[in-house]
Short mmCIF file of C-alpha atoms in Angstrom, two decimals:
data_model
loop_
_atom_site.label_atom_id
_atom_site.label_comp_id
_atom_site.label_asym_id
_atom_site.label_seq_id
_atom_site.Cartn_x
_atom_site.Cartn_y
_atom_site.Cartn_z
CA MET A 1 113.23 64.63 26.34
CA ARG A 2 111.94 62.96 29.43
CA HIS A 3 114.29 61.56 32.03
CA HIS A 4 114.47 59.09 34.92
CA PHE A 5 112.37 59.81 37.90
CA PHE A 6 114.43 60.09 41.07
CA PRO A 7 112.40 61.04 44.30
CA THR A 8 114.10 63.25 46.63
CA THR A 9 113.10 64.56 50.10
CA THR A 10 112.94 67.97 51.81
CA THR A 11 112.46 68.79 55.48
CA TYR A 12 109.93 71.37 56.53
CA THR A 13 109.63 72.04 60.34
CA ASN A 14 110.35 68.67 61.60
CA THR A 15 108.07 66.99 58.89
CA GLU A 16 109.73 65.23 56.15
CA VAL A 17 108.02 65.68 52.80
CA THR A 18 108.94 64.14 49.52
CA THR A 19 109.67 66.20 46.54
CA ASP A 20 107.12 63.98 44.71
CA GLU A 21 104.36 64.97 47.07
CA ILE A 22 105.16 68.74 46.54
CA ILE A 23 105.19 68.27 42.77
CA SER A 24 101.95 66.16 42.93
CA THR A 25 100.24 68.89 44.67
CA ASN A 26 101.30 71.56 42.25
CA ILE A 27 100.47 69.23 39.28
CA SER A 28 97.02 68.50 40.85
CA GLY A 29 96.44 72.23 41.03
CA LEU A 30 97.41 72.54 37.30
CA ARG A 31 94.86 69.93 36.23
CA ILE A 32 92.29 72.49 35.17
CA PRO A 33 94.68 74.73 33.21
CA PHE A 34 96.22 71.47 31.47
CA THR A 35 92.75 70.50 30.55
CA ILE A 36 91.85 73.93 29.33
CA ILE A 37 95.12 74.13 27.19
CA GLY A 38 94.53 70.53 25.96
CA LEU A 39 90.99 71.48 24.83
CA LEU A 40 92.15 74.68 23.12
CA PHE A 41 94.67 72.71 20.98
CA SER A 42 91.97 70.06 20.24
CA VAL A 43 89.52 72.76 19.13
CA ALA A 44 92.16 74.54 17.14
CA SER A 45 93.29 71.41 15.37
CA LEU A 46 89.66 70.39 14.72
CA TYR A 47 88.88 73.74 13.13
CA VAL A 48 91.85 73.49 11.01
CA PHE A 49 90.98 69.89 10.04
CA LEU A 50 87.41 70.75 9.14
CA SER A 51 88.30 73.96 7.18
CA ILE A 52 90.83 71.92 5.07
CA THR A 53 88.52 69.11 4.55
CA ILE A 54 85.74 71.52 3.44
CA HIS A 55 88.05 73.32 1.15
CA ARG A 56 89.18 70.15 -0.46
CA LEU A 57 85.71 68.77 -0.92
CA ARG A 58 84.65 72.10 -2.68
CA ALA A 59 87.76 71.85 -4.85
CA ILE A 60 86.93 68.37 -5.91
CA LYS A 61 83.42 69.35 -6.79
CA ARG A 62 84.62 72.37 -8.62
CA GLN A 63 87.34 70.45 -10.49
CA LYS A 64 84.73 67.91 -11.69
CA LYS A 65 82.62 70.66 -13.14
CA GLU A 66 85.58 72.30 -14.87
CA GLU A 67 86.65 69.04 -16.27
CA ILE A 68 83.34 68.66 -17.93
CA ALA A 69 83.31 72.04 -19.29
CA GLN A 70 86.96 72.56 -20.17
CA ARG A 71 89.68 70.77 -22.06
CA GLN A 72 92.37 68.76 -20.58
CA GLN A 73 94.77 71.57 -21.35
CA SER A 74 93.06 73.80 -18.86
CA VAL A 75 93.57 71.18 -16.18
CA ARG A 76 97.32 70.93 -16.93
CA SER A 77 97.45 74.68 -16.69
CA ARG A 78 95.75 74.73 -13.28
CA ARG A 79 97.95 72.04 -11.95
CA SER A 80 100.97 73.80 -13.09
CA LYS A 81 100.06 76.66 -10.57
CA GLY A 82 101.00 74.50 -7.73
CA THR A 83 97.90 72.56 -6.87
CA SER A 84 98.21 68.81 -6.54
CA PRO A 85 95.79 66.21 -5.22
CA TYR A 86 98.67 64.53 -3.41
CA MET A 87 99.33 67.82 -1.56
CA ASP A 88 95.75 68.48 -0.83
CA ASN A 89 95.22 64.95 0.68
CA LEU A 90 98.45 65.12 2.73
CA SER A 91 97.22 68.55 4.18
CA VAL A 92 93.85 66.94 5.21
CA VAL A 93 95.55 63.74 6.72
CA ALA A 94 98.17 66.03 8.60
CA SER A 95 95.55 68.13 10.24
CA MET A 96 93.67 64.98 11.07
CA PHE A 97 96.65 63.44 12.81
CA ALA A 98 97.28 66.80 14.81
CA PHE A 99 93.58 66.63 15.96
CA MET A 100 93.89 62.97 16.93
CA ASN A 101 97.12 63.59 18.78
CA CYS A 102 95.76 66.42 20.72
CA VAL A 103 92.70 64.29 21.77
CA SER A 104 94.74 61.21 22.64
CA ASP A 105 96.48 63.18 25.57
CA GLN A 106 93.11 64.13 27.18
CA PRO A 107 92.68 60.66 29.06
CA LEU A 108 95.87 61.31 31.05
CA LEU A 109 94.07 64.11 32.86
CA TYR A 110 91.16 62.08 33.96
CA ILE A 111 92.39 58.49 34.49
CA LYS A 112 93.05 58.49 38.36
CA SER A 113 95.26 55.50 38.72
CA PRO A 114 96.59 54.35 35.22
CA THR A 115 98.71 51.25 35.21
CA ASN A 116 102.19 51.01 33.60
CA VAL A 117 100.50 49.26 30.49
CA THR A 118 98.05 52.06 30.18
CA CYS A 119 100.82 54.59 30.23
CA LYS A 120 102.76 52.69 27.65
CA ILE A 121 99.74 52.31 25.28
CA ILE A 122 98.72 56.05 25.57
CA GLN A 123 102.11 57.37 25.12
CA SER A 124 102.85 55.11 22.25
CA LEU A 125 99.72 56.11 20.51
CA SER A 126 100.41 59.88 21.10
CA PHE A 127 103.99 59.35 19.73
CA VAL A 128 102.79 57.54 16.65
CA LEU A 129 100.16 60.13 15.87
CA TYR A 130 102.68 63.03 16.23
CA SER A 131 105.17 61.26 14.05
CA ALA A 132 102.64 60.56 11.39
CA GLY A 133 101.49 64.19 11.39
CA ILE A 134 105.16 65.35 11.10
CA VAL A 135 105.80 62.93 8.11
CA CYS A 136 102.63 64.14 6.29
CA LEU A 137 103.70 67.79 6.84
CA TYR A 138 107.16 67.31 5.36
CA SER A 139 105.83 65.07 2.73
CA PHE A 140 103.58 68.13 1.77
CA LEU A 141 106.54 70.36 1.62
CA TRP A 142 108.54 67.75 -0.31
CA PHE A 143 105.92 67.48 -2.94
CA ARG A 144 105.85 71.37 -3.23
CA GLN A 145 109.54 71.59 -3.95
CA ARG A 146 109.33 68.72 -6.43
CA ALA A 147 106.61 70.61 -8.19
CA CYS A 148 108.68 73.71 -8.20
CA TYR A 149 111.75 71.82 -9.73
CA LYS A 150 109.47 70.44 -12.57
CA ASN A 151 108.65 73.94 -13.65
CA PRO A 152 110.58 74.67 -16.91
CA THR A 153 111.76 78.03 -15.44
CA LEU A 154 113.67 76.16 -12.51
CA SER A 155 114.39 72.92 -14.21
CA GLU A 156 117.52 74.41 -15.64
CA MET A 157 118.69 75.93 -12.44
CA HIS A 158 119.73 72.69 -10.41
CA GLY A 159 122.27 70.01 -11.15
CA LYS A 160 122.32 66.30 -10.92
CA PHE A 161 123.25 66.28 -7.20
CA ALA A 162 120.30 68.53 -6.38
CA ARG A 163 118.03 66.33 -8.28
CA ILE A 164 119.24 63.14 -6.41
CA LEU A 165 119.00 64.96 -3.10
CA SER A 166 115.40 66.12 -3.99
CA SER A 167 114.40 62.47 -4.85
CA THR A 168 115.90 60.77 -1.87
CA ILE A 169 115.42 63.04 1.19
CA LEU A 170 111.75 61.95 1.83
CA PRO A 171 112.39 58.16 1.77
CA LEU A 172 115.48 58.69 4.16
CA PHE A 173 113.36 60.95 6.44
CA ILE A 174 110.59 58.37 6.61
CA ILE A 175 112.90 55.52 7.44
CA MET A 176 114.53 57.49 10.23
CA MET A 177 110.99 58.30 11.63
CA LEU A 178 110.09 54.72 11.54
CA ALA A 179 113.50 53.86 13.24
CA GLY A 180 112.62 56.35 16.00
CA MET A 181 109.14 54.89 16.58
CA ILE A 182 110.51 51.33 16.79
CA LEU A 183 113.31 52.38 19.21
CA THR A 184 110.76 54.29 21.35
CA GLY A 185 108.41 51.29 21.68
CA ALA A 186 111.47 49.05 22.34
CA LEU A 187 113.57 51.01 24.71
CA TRP A 188 111.29 53.49 26.54
CA GLU A 189 109.38 52.21 29.57
CA PHE A 190 106.92 54.02 31.90
CA THR A 191 105.91 53.89 35.41
CA THR A 192 103.08 55.42 37.46
CA SER A 193 103.27 57.86 40.34
CA ASP A 194 101.17 60.21 42.23
CA ILE A 195 101.83 62.93 39.54
CA GLY A 196 100.96 60.66 36.68
CA CYS A 197 102.79 58.62 34.23
CA ILE A 198 106.68 59.00 34.32
CA GLU A 199 109.08 57.74 31.76
CA VAL A 200 111.91 55.76 33.32
CA ALA A 201 114.13 54.92 30.30
CA GLN A 202 117.69 56.13 30.56
CA THR A 203 118.52 56.26 26.74
CA ARG A 204 118.08 59.13 24.38
CA THR A 205 118.72 57.00 21.24
CA PRO A 206 115.19 57.58 19.99
CA LEU A 207 115.22 61.21 20.54
CA ILE A 208 118.57 61.58 18.72
CA VAL A 209 117.30 59.61 15.82
CA LEU A 210 114.13 61.49 15.45
CA PHE A 211 115.49 64.88 15.69
CA THR A 212 118.50 64.07 13.39
CA GLY A 213 115.95 62.93 10.83
CA ALA A 214 113.91 66.09 11.34
CA VAL A 215 116.92 68.48 11.19
CA ALA A 216 118.30 66.78 8.01
CA MET A 217 114.90 66.95 6.39
CA GLN A 218 114.24 70.62 7.27
CA GLY A 219 117.91 71.69 6.23
CA THR A 220 117.58 69.87 2.92
CA LEU A 221 114.12 71.26 2.06
CA LEU A 222 115.37 74.79 3.05
CA THR A 223 118.41 74.34 0.75
CA LEU A 224 116.29 72.92 -2.14
CA PHE A 225 113.95 75.93 -1.89
CA VAL A 226 116.66 78.56 -1.55
CA TYR A 227 118.99 77.27 -4.19
CA PRO A 228 116.81 77.76 -7.25
CA LEU A 229 115.51 81.09 -5.86
CA LYS A 230 119.01 82.32 -5.54
CA ARG A 231 119.99 81.23 -9.05
CA HIS A 232 116.72 82.56 -10.54
CA ALA A 233 117.55 86.00 -8.94
CA GLY A 234 120.95 85.98 -10.64
CA PHE A 235 119.39 85.23 -14.00
CA ALA A 236 116.35 87.38 -13.64
CA THR A 237 115.74 90.11 -16.17
CA SER A 238 113.28 92.97 -16.40
CA ASN A 239 111.20 90.92 -18.68
CA VAL A 240 109.88 88.35 -16.15
CA LEU A 241 106.83 86.36 -17.17
CA PRO A 242 103.78 86.56 -14.68
CA SER A 243 103.82 82.83 -14.27
CA ASP A 244 107.44 83.08 -13.08
CA LYS A 245 106.67 85.75 -10.69
CA LEU A 246 103.89 83.54 -9.24
CA LEU A 247 106.30 80.63 -8.95
CA MET A 248 108.97 82.64 -7.20
CA ALA A 249 106.34 83.97 -4.75
CA LEU A 250 105.40 80.30 -3.99
CA VAL A 251 109.01 79.34 -3.43
CA LYS A 252 109.56 82.41 -1.03
CA ARG A 253 106.42 81.47 0.91
CA SER A 254 107.69 77.89 1.09
CA ILE A 255 111.06 79.23 2.54
CA ILE A 256 109.08 81.12 5.13
CA THR A 257 106.93 78.25 6.20
CA THR A 258 109.61 75.79 6.29
CA GLY A 259 111.74 78.11 8.34
CA LEU A 260 108.81 78.63 10.93
CA CYS A 261 108.63 74.77 11.23
CA VAL A 262 112.32 74.68 11.84
CA LEU A 263 111.96 77.37 14.63
CA ALA A 264 108.94 75.61 16.20
CA ASP A 265 110.56 72.12 16.27
CA ALA A 266 113.79 73.59 17.74
CA LEU A 267 111.93 75.62 20.40
CA ALA A 268 109.85 72.57 21.36
CA PHE A 269 113.06 70.53 21.82
CA ILE A 270 114.80 73.12 23.87
CA ILE A 271 111.98 73.46 26.16
CA ALA A 272 111.51 69.64 26.49
CA VAL A 273 115.23 69.29 27.46
CA ALA A 274 114.98 72.09 29.91
CA LEU A 275 112.00 70.61 31.76
CA PRO A 276 112.71 69.10 35.23
CA THR A 277 113.60 65.36 35.11
CA ASN A 278 110.52 64.43 37.05
CA THR A 279 107.99 66.30 35.03
CA PRO A 280 105.00 64.13 34.01
CA PHE A 281 104.92 63.45 30.39
CA ILE A 282 101.45 65.06 29.95
CA VAL A 283 103.38 68.33 30.09
CA THR A 284 105.73 67.25 27.36
CA ASN A 285 102.85 65.91 25.17
CA LEU A 286 100.89 69.17 25.45
CA LEU A 287 104.32 70.96 24.28
CA TYR A 288 104.46 68.67 21.32
CA ASP A 289 100.70 69.20 20.55
CA ALA A 290 101.41 72.79 20.40
CA ASN A 291 104.31 72.13 18.02
CA LEU A 292 102.37 69.93 15.65
CA VAL A 293 99.32 72.30 15.48
CA CYS A 294 101.86 75.11 14.81
CA ASN A 295 103.38 73.20 12.02
CA VAL A 296 100.09 72.37 10.53
CA VAL A 297 98.99 76.08 10.58
CA CYS A 298 102.37 77.25 8.99
CA VAL A 299 102.39 74.67 6.34
CA VAL A 300 98.75 74.14 5.15
#
């Protein structure tokens, strides 16, 4: 992800100039573009957060009115269509973490001489916020597939193994994310330079743990969404109930959104690995800001 910082030298017309100084000049020239990009991500994530929050508050207000005017059966009917307070709350929290993650990177662009401790604190905070946002997003998708599996139409289309997998994948994913955060705090160290904070750890263990957990979660969710959809297509007849059509549309949409999340995560990982070894981690942070915002928009 980010690698050890090794300064090298390059000679220009009898003047020895370090590569660090060259990169420092380039990065300083990109300070304004980085600031603009960071602000754009912050504004976009804030807009999503406010939109989802307002929608959630209106839904709560509308639900209270309906509960007074309607019977409990109508509430069950509405919930069976896929809405859930857990999912709604997770979408709000995920968008909040995305906004906080984008904002947490901004100080790196303005602190003139951050200390090693400052780098550690800011990067650790950014990492925790990013991980928390990812956990909320995949918890949202997990609750969605659980709701689909509880539907009578799909309840007969999965076996014991699928039910066990559906129940255990989220706890395992959370454990791996926690392990990644702990390893990051314990193994990764940072130092300061003219071009900002540089990560000097020489281990990729935290990165491997995090992406293994993410890939396992993503692959399992896609399988859990695709499997009942495929079986339903095999059993489908011409007399399909409207409620079943709505359910299948929800499953198809979930497959698309989960697939987009997989592509976004894979692209972010590939770009992060391809970056030069002495790239300041503000660049990588902005990359993961974009990834998290993209995930939030795709899912919620």
